[in-house]
Amino acid sequence: MIVFAPIIIPLLFIILSLSVAKASKKVQQTVFLSGNIITIGVAISILTTVLKEGIIVAQAGAWEAPFGITIVADTFSAIMLTLTSITVAVVSLYSLAWRENNLNTPVFYALIFGLQMGMNGAFVAGDLFNMYVWFEVMLLSSFVLISYGSDKKQLKGTLKYVSMNLVSSFFFVAGIALLYGKTGTLNMADLAYRVREMGPELDIFAPSALILMGFAIKSAIFPFFFWLPDSYHTPPLPISALFSGTLTKVGVYSMIRFYALIHVPGDSFFTQMFLFIASTTMISGVLMATSQFEVRRLLSFHIVSQIGYMILGLGLFTKLALTGAIFYIIGHCIVKTNLFLLSGIAYKITGTFDLKKSGGLMKHKPFIAVLFFISAMALVGIPPLSGFFGKFMLLKAGVESQEFIHVASALFVSFLTLFSMVKIWNESYAKPIPEEIINQGFKFGKAPKQLIASSVLLVLITISLTVGSKFIIDTCATAADQLLNVDAYINAVLHI
Amino acid sequence: MNTTLLQLAAKFIRSIMLVASVFILLRGHNAPGGGFIGGLLASAGIVIYTIAFYSLPLLSKTLRTIAPLRIVGLILALGSGILGLIFGESFLHAQWFKLNIPILGTIDLSTPLLFDIGVYLAVIGVMVMVILLLMEDRKWN
């Protein structure tokens, strides 16, 4: 029953936060934060249950699979649930202290819970069409959130975001329709069973390609990434941080989940394609990032580049590679959110997102400089920080599978990532404020303590990923094992 | 739009559409219809009435009475799922109750009906709110 909780709790809190609309700000904020904390609690209890007892399955409405809607939580889903609920909670804490863009309203709280409900639903969906519906729930909330405040530049970004996501939803649902016509089922376990049962007789190449393309647009990989840097830097900063940390990961999650189900040994087309896409995504993202001077745009291009690493794990498709990819998703989600939050803090202090116009943060606020340094190094993958483990496992898996070109490009991209992190460091932290800005009467602003506290929380999580790396890598390995061992998944859902 | 013809018609149209919407809502279990379509019909009726008798006090009064419906609707829809969890085996598990009424005979009540009523109310709340707020914002009328 507990698998339903990640969906029911956010829905409950949507209702609660709308119904306390007339109450005082204190009550509203308490409801908001307690909702987030309860969701984390639920996610962690699911994770512990899954680790103890294996895959949890529940049937909505007590209709047996494959006829009803199945809700499944395996280790990978549970990891993603925990990860996103923690990220959402920290960003929520941050947004309460942001004090710009009119973020503290019941509608905003309800939208955040709506987003969370959609993501959680997509993580536990055991049925492709159900997953599509949860995607739509998530997208509807994100459409409103990304246009929240609606200034002109933002609406331009929103237009790109909305239209690209509608196109990707179209591919997704068209693929689902074709798949249903070919196999007669949309239950993921049943689908995997039939794919394995019928073997090469069943040709599901076209629907799979369509569905994977839908996911590819959503997770912003080459050549469909252009919408992401164009839209993610426009909304109010807490919303950008939330999106960049969590939303693209949902696309990657569904890609890994779906491909693991339909993967048949010896499938060289998709594997080669994923590897090719991984390298091109990594390289094109990072090359475009290096030329940016708007810090949010720069970080957005980095999201694209790092999605490439996750796809690399999918392309290699060995246990080690998937473990690395999942670990990389965890580390990246936390670190990338934190870099966005820190750029918001820097904005509060220097009053600009433009790297050329900012500076002097290391002298003025050394503590924030330390926070940035740790996060940036974790993103680059300097040992012993979190990015290192993910990259190391991916590279090792690449060497084992003898994909040397892709290993080389991953290493090359690491250097460029280091370069652009150093660029932010130099421009925003190390160099003094430019003369002409000082001449215009520049004064350092103040960042509320709560903003810094939420960033500290994320840095602590990054460090604890290193400290507890053995446990976390073991958990990721279990998740990878379950992804590769589809028979256990089929058995848990269908009892065959 | 203060034309007598529309005002005269709007009163009837609203009543007919509200009754028809309830009919469509109840019919939805086994035949085309249901909470969503019923809710759309009902909100169309309410909106046409507000257009015919447009005035700011009426607009804000309608908004005030309609807005809570979306919350009530969500509570009913979630509640029907929770009832399935409490009395049945699973979330959203349909529960049926027989109700004996002396003259009318037996009526089957169920949690799917409760869910549909929740959808109906939520759709009315959201649709009327969206249309009226747009009307107010665009100075339409």
XYZ file of C-alpha atoms in Angstrom:
637
model
C 0.000 0.000 0.000
C 2.897 2.290 0.739
C 3.659 2.610 -2.986
C 0.560 4.749 -3.398
C 1.750 7.203 -0.752
C 4.137 9.196 -3.017
C 1.088 9.985 -5.177
C -1.538 10.427 -2.452
C 0.533 12.641 -0.130
C 1.298 15.401 -2.688
C -2.342 15.346 -3.854
C -3.453 15.715 -0.253
C -1.113 18.654 0.162
C -2.359 20.291 -3.034
C -5.800 20.274 -1.436
C -4.427 21.465 1.907
C -2.376 24.309 0.469
C -5.322 25.515 -1.617
C -7.702 25.338 1.327
C -5.475 27.380 3.659
C -5.337 30.170 1.053
C -7.088 32.537 3.451
C -4.978 31.619 6.483
C -1.875 33.479 7.613
C 1.481 33.171 5.802
C 2.889 31.164 8.726
C 0.221 28.474 8.424
C 0.679 28.231 4.653
C 4.437 27.881 4.928
C 4.102 25.270 7.667
C 1.774 23.244 5.434
C 4.212 23.622 2.535
C 7.283 22.480 4.438
C 5.520 19.709 6.342
C 4.220 18.329 3.047
C 7.760 18.196 1.730
C 9.081 16.541 4.861
C 6.337 13.900 4.859
C 7.093 13.127 1.204
C 10.768 12.608 2.061
C 9.739 10.319 4.916
C 7.531 8.265 2.618
C 10.247 8.032 -0.046
C 12.852 6.879 2.466
C 10.524 4.278 3.959
C 9.850 2.954 0.440
C 13.595 2.772 -0.176
C 14.221 0.814 3.014
C 11.308 -1.536 2.306
C 12.537 -2.177 -1.238
C 16.074 -2.838 -0.049
C 14.780 -5.253 2.576
C 11.987 -7.065 0.746
C 12.619 -6.544 -2.947
C 10.264 -5.064 -5.541
C 6.946 -3.760 -4.156
C 3.899 -4.088 -6.395
C 0.392 -2.740 -5.896
C -2.623 -2.843 -8.162
C -4.788 0.245 -8.325
C -8.449 -0.604 -7.819
C -7.448 -4.230 -7.103
C -7.529 -5.065 -10.830
C -4.914 -7.732 -11.403
C -2.000 -7.033 -13.765
C -1.878 -6.848 -16.759
C -5.484 -5.602 -16.879
C -5.367 -2.849 -14.294
C -2.942 -0.086 -13.552
C 0.101 -1.446 -11.813
C 2.217 0.579 -9.426
C 5.730 -0.808 -9.005
C 8.618 0.407 -6.909
C 12.003 -1.207 -7.391
C 15.311 0.095 -6.117
C 15.830 2.481 -9.026
C 12.372 4.045 -8.545
C 12.914 4.285 -4.802
C 16.277 5.996 -5.289
C 14.719 8.500 -7.672
C 11.788 9.112 -5.303
C 14.122 9.846 -2.412
C 16.422 11.988 -4.523
C 13.719 14.185 -6.023
C 11.797 14.593 -2.786
C 14.960 15.776 -1.011
C 15.771 18.189 -3.844
C 12.235 19.559 -3.935
C 12.267 20.049 -0.159
C 15.536 21.968 -0.172
C 14.442 24.165 -3.068
C 11.152 24.787 -1.240
C 13.054 25.965 1.809
C 15.099 28.211 -0.462
C 12.077 29.625 -2.280
C 10.482 30.717 1.016
C 13.401 33.086 1.570
C 13.735 34.207 -2.053
C 11.349 37.188 -1.557
C 11.185 38.117 -5.230
C 8.875 37.158 -8.075
C 5.958 36.721 -5.646
C 6.734 33.076 -4.969
C 5.093 32.753 -1.572
C 1.519 32.060 -2.598
C -0.702 29.013 -2.017
C -0.930 28.505 -5.782
C 2.848 28.215 -6.027
C 2.866 25.646 -3.222
C 0.098 23.679 -4.909
C 2.045 23.727 -8.185
C 5.188 22.418 -6.509
C 3.180 19.559 -5.019
C 1.609 18.959 -8.429
C 5.046 18.730 -10.002
C 6.108 16.341 -7.296
C 3.017 14.202 -7.722
C 3.694 13.929 -11.450
C 7.336 12.986 -10.982
C 6.582 10.468 -8.237
C 3.841 8.946 -10.356
C 6.195 8.582 -13.320
C 8.742 6.870 -11.069
C 6.331 4.266 -9.717
C 4.209 3.733 -12.847
C 4.198 0.121 -13.993
C 2.231 0.809 -17.128
C 3.381 2.853 -20.103
C 0.168 4.758 -20.600
C -0.017 5.517 -16.915
C 3.513 6.844 -17.142
C 2.386 9.103 -19.996
C -0.440 10.448 -17.835
C 1.974 11.208 -14.989
C 4.245 12.956 -17.462
C 1.326 15.164 -18.409
C 0.543 15.920 -14.752
C 4.164 16.902 -14.264
C 4.253 18.952 -17.469
C 1.072 20.863 -16.675
C 2.497 22.014 -13.359
C 5.823 22.797 -14.993
C 4.133 24.847 -17.748
C 2.582 27.097 -15.132
C 5.750 27.212 -13.052
C 8.024 28.113 -15.953
C 5.760 31.016 -16.925
C 5.317 32.061 -13.287
C 5.554 35.828 -13.139
C 5.289 36.108 -16.927
C 7.655 38.797 -18.111
C 8.354 39.006 -21.819
C 11.633 37.103 -21.962
C 10.185 34.388 -19.830
C 7.156 33.901 -22.049
C 9.491 33.501 -24.996
C 11.295 30.721 -23.154
C 7.972 29.218 -22.100
C 6.809 29.053 -25.700
C 9.818 26.947 -26.657
C 9.464 24.762 -23.593
C 5.756 24.148 -24.095
C 5.939 23.477 -27.821
C 8.905 21.107 -27.553
C 7.283 19.202 -24.740
C 4.027 18.889 -26.665
C 5.947 17.497 -29.641
C 7.697 15.001 -27.390
C 4.398 13.990 -25.784
C 3.046 13.417 -29.262
C 5.930 11.077 -30.143
C 5.506 9.298 -26.847
C 1.776 8.703 -27.208
C 2.082 7.762 -30.902
C 4.694 5.198 -29.918
C 2.426 3.880 -27.192
C -0.417 3.455 -29.673
C 1.793 1.561 -32.130
C 3.175 -0.577 -29.347
C -0.309 -1.454 -28.162
C -1.242 -2.415 -31.712
C 1.829 -4.656 -32.015
C 1.824 -6.357 -28.610
C -1.665 -5.860 -27.190
C -0.378 -4.731 -23.823
C 1.024 -1.641 -22.174
C 1.830 -3.114 -18.801
C 5.603 -2.878 -18.634
C 6.148 -6.291 -17.103
C 3.764 -7.935 -19.560
C 5.465 -6.073 -22.402
C 8.893 -7.288 -21.323
C 7.520 -10.813 -21.021
C 6.080 -10.780 -24.541
C 9.227 -9.263 -26.023
C 11.258 -12.087 -24.515
C 8.708 -14.750 -25.330
C 8.224 -13.922 -28.995
C 11.819 -12.999 -29.728
C 12.734 -11.537 -33.120
C 9.287 -12.364 -34.542
C 7.899 -9.358 -32.738
C 9.198 -6.264 -34.425
C 8.747 -3.320 -32.099
C 11.504 -1.213 -33.560
C 9.276 1.650 -34.768
C 7.261 2.129 -31.557
C 10.388 1.832 -29.425
C 12.152 4.415 -31.531
C 9.197 6.792 -31.238
C 8.911 6.364 -27.475
C 12.655 6.732 -26.939
C 12.583 9.851 -29.109
C 9.850 11.308 -26.897
C 11.998 10.643 -23.842
C 15.049 12.000 -25.636
C 13.365 15.338 -26.260
C 12.233 15.481 -22.639
C 15.678 14.728 -21.296
C 17.268 17.202 -23.738
C 19.886 15.057 -25.455
C 21.585 15.661 -28.805
C 20.125 16.783 -31.211
C 17.009 17.845 -29.287
C 18.634 19.871 -26.532
C 18.277 23.439 -27.806
C 15.023 24.125 -25.946
C 16.579 23.537 -22.540
C 19.189 26.323 -22.361
C 16.707 28.644 -24.030
C 14.030 28.186 -21.424
C 15.613 27.043 -18.148
C 17.302 30.348 -17.388
C 14.167 32.473 -17.741
C 11.885 31.619 -14.770
C 12.502 32.796 -11.171
C 15.670 31.182 -9.873
C 14.191 28.640 -7.404
C 12.091 27.266 -10.260
C 15.105 27.007 -12.587
C 16.994 25.204 -9.841
C 14.156 22.765 -9.313
C 13.746 22.051 -13.018
C 17.427 21.602 -13.707
C 17.842 19.257 -10.773
C 14.843 17.049 -11.284
C 12.872 17.354 -14.521
C 15.420 16.179 -17.069
C 16.218 13.265 -14.782
C 12.659 12.042 -15.188
C 13.306 11.763 -18.925
C 16.545 9.881 -18.309
C 14.842 7.641 -15.763
C 12.089 6.664 -18.175
C 14.602 6.077 -20.939
C 16.632 3.688 -18.793
C 13.499 1.987 -17.484
C 11.928 1.530 -20.909
C 15.100 0.440 -22.652
C 15.856 -2.086 -19.917
C 12.459 -3.669 -20.574
C 12.663 -3.957 -24.334
C 16.390 -4.614 -24.531
C 17.216 -7.936 -26.118
C 20.791 -9.243 -25.986
C 22.732 -8.507 -29.146
C 20.735 -5.400 -29.997
C 23.437 -3.365 -31.632
C 21.418 -0.553 -33.211
C 20.111 1.123 -30.071
C 23.344 0.501 -28.189
C 25.464 2.102 -30.889
C 22.996 4.945 -31.214
C 22.989 5.635 -27.461
C 26.778 5.655 -27.397
C 26.958 8.029 -30.334
C 24.291 10.297 -28.820
C 26.038 10.218 -25.446
C 29.306 11.485 -26.896
C 27.712 14.133 -29.081
C 25.499 15.323 -26.207
C 28.442 15.607 -23.849
C 30.656 17.428 -26.316
C 28.113 19.802 -27.833
C 26.710 20.747 -24.422
C 30.050 21.530 -22.908
C 31.376 23.383 -25.964
C 28.362 25.662 -25.979
C 28.634 26.160 -22.225
C 32.181 27.468 -22.426
C 31.130 30.430 -24.556
C 28.363 31.613 -22.194
C 28.613 34.529 -19.796
C 25.129 34.388 -18.263
C 25.688 32.041 -15.345
C 22.254 30.380 -15.561
C 22.642 29.759 -19.286
C 26.104 28.351 -18.723
C 24.791 25.954 -16.098
C 21.877 24.977 -18.355
C 24.247 23.943 -21.138
C 26.113 21.912 -18.545
C 22.929 20.016 -17.751
C 22.843 18.927 -21.391
C 26.465 17.898 -21.288
C 26.004 15.839 -18.140
C 22.898 14.097 -19.410
C 25.383 12.628 -21.903
C 27.180 10.757 -19.136
C 23.924 9.173 -18.008
C 23.139 8.131 -21.585
C 26.673 6.703 -21.843
C 25.770 4.347 -19.006
C 22.622 3.361 -20.871
C 24.569 2.733 -24.082
C 27.172 0.521 -22.425
C 24.399 -1.343 -20.584
C 26.538 -3.408 -18.245
C 26.024 -3.641 -14.509
C 28.944 -1.363 -13.756
C 27.840 1.205 -16.336
C 24.282 1.358 -15.027
C 25.542 1.608 -11.447
C 27.721 4.491 -12.541
C 24.889 6.162 -14.402
C 22.524 5.933 -11.419
C 25.205 7.207 -9.055
C 25.917 10.007 -11.491
C 22.211 10.935 -11.584
C 22.197 11.200 -7.774
C 25.348 13.274 -7.577
C 24.431 15.489 -10.496
C 20.913 16.237 -9.269
C 22.178 17.475 -5.900
C 25.198 19.366 -7.224
C 23.463 21.029 -10.163
C 20.602 22.232 -7.977
C 23.147 23.625 -5.563
C 25.058 25.474 -8.284
C 21.810 27.141 -9.320
C 20.986 28.010 -5.710
C 24.471 29.477 -5.278
C 24.144 31.547 -8.419
C 20.937 32.899 -6.866
C 22.810 33.793 -3.683
C 25.503 35.472 -5.778
C 22.728 37.374 -7.555
C 21.348 38.583 -4.231
C 24.799 39.857 -3.275
C 26.129 41.290 -6.532
C 22.784 42.047 -8.188
C 23.544 40.354 -11.516
C 23.652 36.981 -13.263
C 26.163 38.298 -15.786
C 29.615 36.928 -15.062
C 31.379 39.925 -16.591
C 29.675 42.373 -14.257
C 30.052 40.386 -11.039
C 33.061 39.603 -8.902
C 34.668 39.983 -5.516
C 32.680 37.257 -3.799
C 35.714 35.447 -2.424
C 36.860 38.516 -0.494
C 33.368 39.584 0.517
C 31.835 36.190 1.390
C 34.513 33.488 1.675
C 32.009 31.002 3.063
C 29.901 31.082 -0.093
C 33.074 30.687 -2.123
C 33.815 27.477 -0.210
C 30.305 26.163 -0.895
C 30.703 26.928 -4.594
C 34.157 25.372 -4.723
C 32.943 22.073 -3.260
C 29.927 21.885 -5.588
C 31.898 22.822 -8.687
C 34.606 20.280 -7.952
C 31.950 17.634 -7.320
C 30.441 18.437 -10.722
C 33.807 18.162 -12.451
C 34.559 14.929 -10.649
C 37.646 15.688 -8.614
C 38.206 12.829 -6.185
C 36.911 12.237 -3.554
C 33.756 14.207 -4.387
C 30.579 12.656 -5.747
C 31.099 13.256 -9.483
C 34.284 11.226 -9.380
C 32.651 7.914 -8.433
C 30.030 8.132 -11.145
C 32.513 9.098 -13.830
C 35.045 6.512 -12.692
C 32.518 3.681 -12.874
C 31.296 4.851 -16.280
C 34.816 5.129 -17.671
C 35.814 1.769 -16.253
C 32.747 0.173 -17.807
C 33.627 1.891 -21.082
C 37.148 0.513 -21.024
C 35.831 -2.960 -20.213
C 33.475 -2.797 -23.196
C 36.354 -1.406 -25.313
C 34.501 1.729 -26.342
C 37.645 3.825 -26.244
C 36.378 6.718 -28.375
C 33.520 7.376 -25.985
C 35.789 7.051 -22.956
C 38.125 9.571 -24.526
C 35.337 12.017 -25.237
C 34.039 11.669 -21.671
C 37.505 12.528 -20.352
C 37.827 15.437 -22.747
C 34.440 16.794 -21.606
C 35.579 16.554 -17.975
C 38.432 18.927 -18.740
C 36.129 21.393 -20.450
C 33.741 21.185 -17.492
C 36.644 22.026 -15.223
C 37.442 24.920 -17.538
C 34.000 26.458 -17.333
C 33.738 25.936 -13.574
C 37.069 27.740 -13.261
C 35.599 30.440 -15.444
C 32.693 31.003 -13.041
C 35.181 30.914 -10.174
C 37.457 33.492 -11.777
C 34.766 35.845 -12.943
C 32.380 35.716 -10.039
C 34.554 34.872 -7.046
C 38.237 35.585 -7.619
C 38.377 38.789 -9.646
C 37.452 42.115 -8.014
C 34.273 43.944 -9.065
C 34.964 45.715 -12.399
C 35.901 49.401 -12.174
C 32.972 50.749 -14.180
C 30.453 48.916 -12.017
C 31.982 50.399 -8.876
C 31.883 53.814 -10.495
C 28.145 53.408 -11.010
C 27.708 53.286 -7.245
C 27.823 49.523 -6.664
C 27.012 48.164 -3.213
C 27.048 44.560 -2.004
C 23.581 43.279 -1.242
C 22.592 40.858 1.465
C 21.632 37.201 1.113
C 19.119 35.908 3.692
C 20.488 33.215 6.021
C 17.865 30.709 4.882
C 19.188 30.792 1.310
C 22.688 29.990 2.493
C 21.351 27.334 4.868
C 19.628 25.433 2.059
C 22.796 25.538 -0.013
C 24.752 24.244 2.988
C 22.267 21.380 3.250
C 22.962 20.345 -0.330
C 26.724 20.602 0.172
C 26.378 18.375 3.236
C 24.468 15.850 1.133
C 27.220 16.014 -1.513
C 29.825 15.317 1.159
C 27.746 12.532 2.654
C 27.625 10.936 -0.815
C 31.389 10.611 -0.460
C 31.337 9.505 3.159
C 28.591 6.965 2.611
C 29.746 6.056 -0.876
C 29.965 2.351 -0.114
C 26.326 2.107 0.930
C 25.141 4.290 -1.934
C 27.154 2.465 -4.583
C 25.835 -0.824 -3.212
C 22.291 0.503 -3.489
C 22.936 1.678 -7.042
C 24.406 -1.721 -7.862
C 21.238 -3.395 -6.558
C 19.191 -1.057 -8.728
C 21.334 -1.868 -11.769
C 21.001 -5.571 -11.011
C 17.233 -5.287 -10.920
C 17.244 -3.359 -14.188
C 19.302 -6.044 -15.905
C 17.411 -8.928 -14.339
C 14.046 -8.290 -15.959
C 12.718 -11.746 -15.079
C 12.533 -10.786 -11.419
C 10.533 -7.688 -12.364
C 8.162 -9.733 -14.527
C 7.818 -12.298 -11.757
C 7.060 -9.666 -9.132
C 4.276 -8.122 -11.215
C 2.766 -11.059 -13.093
C 3.806 -13.990 -10.868
C 5.126 -16.026 -13.785
C -24.303 41.890 -23.007
C -27.544 43.352 -21.720
C -30.046 42.158 -24.289
C -33.448 41.085 -23.079
C -33.590 38.140 -25.457
C -30.397 36.604 -24.164
C -31.332 37.321 -20.553
C -34.698 35.656 -20.970
C -33.133 32.637 -22.651
C -30.150 32.429 -20.280
C -32.313 31.680 -17.233
C -33.855 28.677 -18.964
C -30.622 27.593 -20.567
C -28.828 27.601 -17.217
C -31.490 25.472 -15.530
C -31.706 23.033 -18.399
C -27.946 22.672 -18.650
C -27.543 22.119 -14.926
C -30.195 19.387 -14.912
C -28.774 17.829 -18.075
C -25.291 17.898 -16.567
C -26.461 15.906 -13.544
C -28.144 13.424 -15.883
C -24.957 13.041 -17.919
C -22.943 12.652 -14.734
C -25.125 9.805 -13.438
C -25.362 8.108 -16.814
C -21.603 8.043 -17.172
C -21.043 4.762 -15.360
C -22.120 2.515 -18.219
C -22.716 4.873 -21.128
C -20.990 7.891 -22.660
C -20.940 10.729 -20.163
C -19.432 11.129 -16.734
C -18.035 13.703 -14.393
C -15.838 15.578 -16.833
C -18.440 16.104 -19.548
C -21.125 16.845 -16.985
C -18.877 19.395 -15.343
C -18.186 21.094 -18.674
C -21.922 21.305 -19.414
C -22.720 22.755 -16.012
C -19.933 25.323 -16.225
C -21.109 26.350 -19.710
C -24.566 26.973 -18.231
C -23.175 29.065 -15.390
C -20.921 31.033 -17.729
C -23.723 31.833 -20.181
C -25.839 33.156 -17.314
C -22.980 35.345 -16.111
C -22.451 36.695 -19.633
C -26.134 37.566 -20.022
C -26.421 39.377 -16.687
C -22.878 40.721 -16.674
C -21.999 43.009 -13.796
C -18.962 43.137 -11.530
C -20.846 42.239 -8.312
C -22.385 39.210 -10.018
C -18.975 38.167 -11.342
C -17.294 38.322 -7.952
C -20.256 36.626 -6.274
C -20.136 33.748 -8.779
C -16.397 33.441 -8.328
C -16.746 33.375 -4.551
C -19.367 30.644 -4.591
C -17.743 28.546 -7.306
C -14.083 28.678 -6.240
C -14.375 26.305 -3.229
C -15.924 23.651 -5.486
C -12.533 22.701 -6.901
C -11.218 21.923 -3.441
C -14.364 19.991 -2.481
C -14.115 18.079 -5.754
C -10.497 17.107 -5.164
C -11.341 16.000 -1.618
C -14.194 13.793 -2.882
C -12.051 12.252 -5.620
C -9.179 11.535 -3.228
C -11.673 10.370 -0.598
C -13.153 7.772 -2.940
C -9.683 6.324 -3.406
C -8.993 6.302 0.312
C -12.355 4.586 0.976
C -11.231 1.826 -1.365
C -8.031 1.579 0.636
C -9.910 1.362 3.948
C -12.798 -0.956 3.034
C -11.290 -2.770 0.078
C -7.969 -4.211 -0.934
C -6.330 -1.375 -2.760
C -6.315 2.342 -3.461
C -9.302 3.209 -5.688
C -10.797 -0.283 -5.161
C -14.480 0.184 -6.062
C -16.889 -0.259 -3.135
C -20.623 -0.743 -3.640
C -23.391 -0.042 -1.164
C -27.063 -0.916 -1.628
C -29.502 1.684 -0.424
C -33.162 0.740 0.073
C -35.630 3.559 -0.371
C -39.289 2.626 0.208
C -40.915 3.854 -2.994
C -38.000 4.149 -5.433
C -36.580 0.704 -4.789
C -32.905 -0.178 -4.466
C -30.203 2.256 -5.480
C -26.599 1.224 -6.020
C -24.135 3.668 -4.572
C -20.456 3.305 -5.230
C -17.094 4.952 -4.770
C -16.681 5.358 -8.564
C -19.790 7.563 -8.422
C -18.199 9.544 -5.607
C -15.061 9.904 -7.731
C -17.135 11.111 -10.668
C -18.950 13.653 -8.513
C -15.545 14.871 -7.348
C -14.399 15.295 -10.951
C -17.699 17.042 -11.778
C -17.279 19.602 -8.999
C -13.578 20.157 -9.687
C -14.240 20.736 -13.393
C -17.023 23.233 -12.646
C -14.797 25.066 -10.162
C -11.813 25.307 -12.487
C -13.624 26.012 -15.750
C -15.900 28.730 -14.388
C -12.990 30.326 -12.573
C -10.752 30.327 -15.648
C -13.399 31.717 -17.996
C -14.650 34.395 -15.618
C -11.165 35.542 -14.687
C -10.249 35.809 -18.369
C -13.455 37.776 -18.995
C -12.572 40.167 -16.223
C -8.950 40.474 -17.302
C -9.618 41.021 -21.014
C -12.506 43.450 -20.355
C -14.580 41.216 -22.554
C -18.277 41.955 -22.518
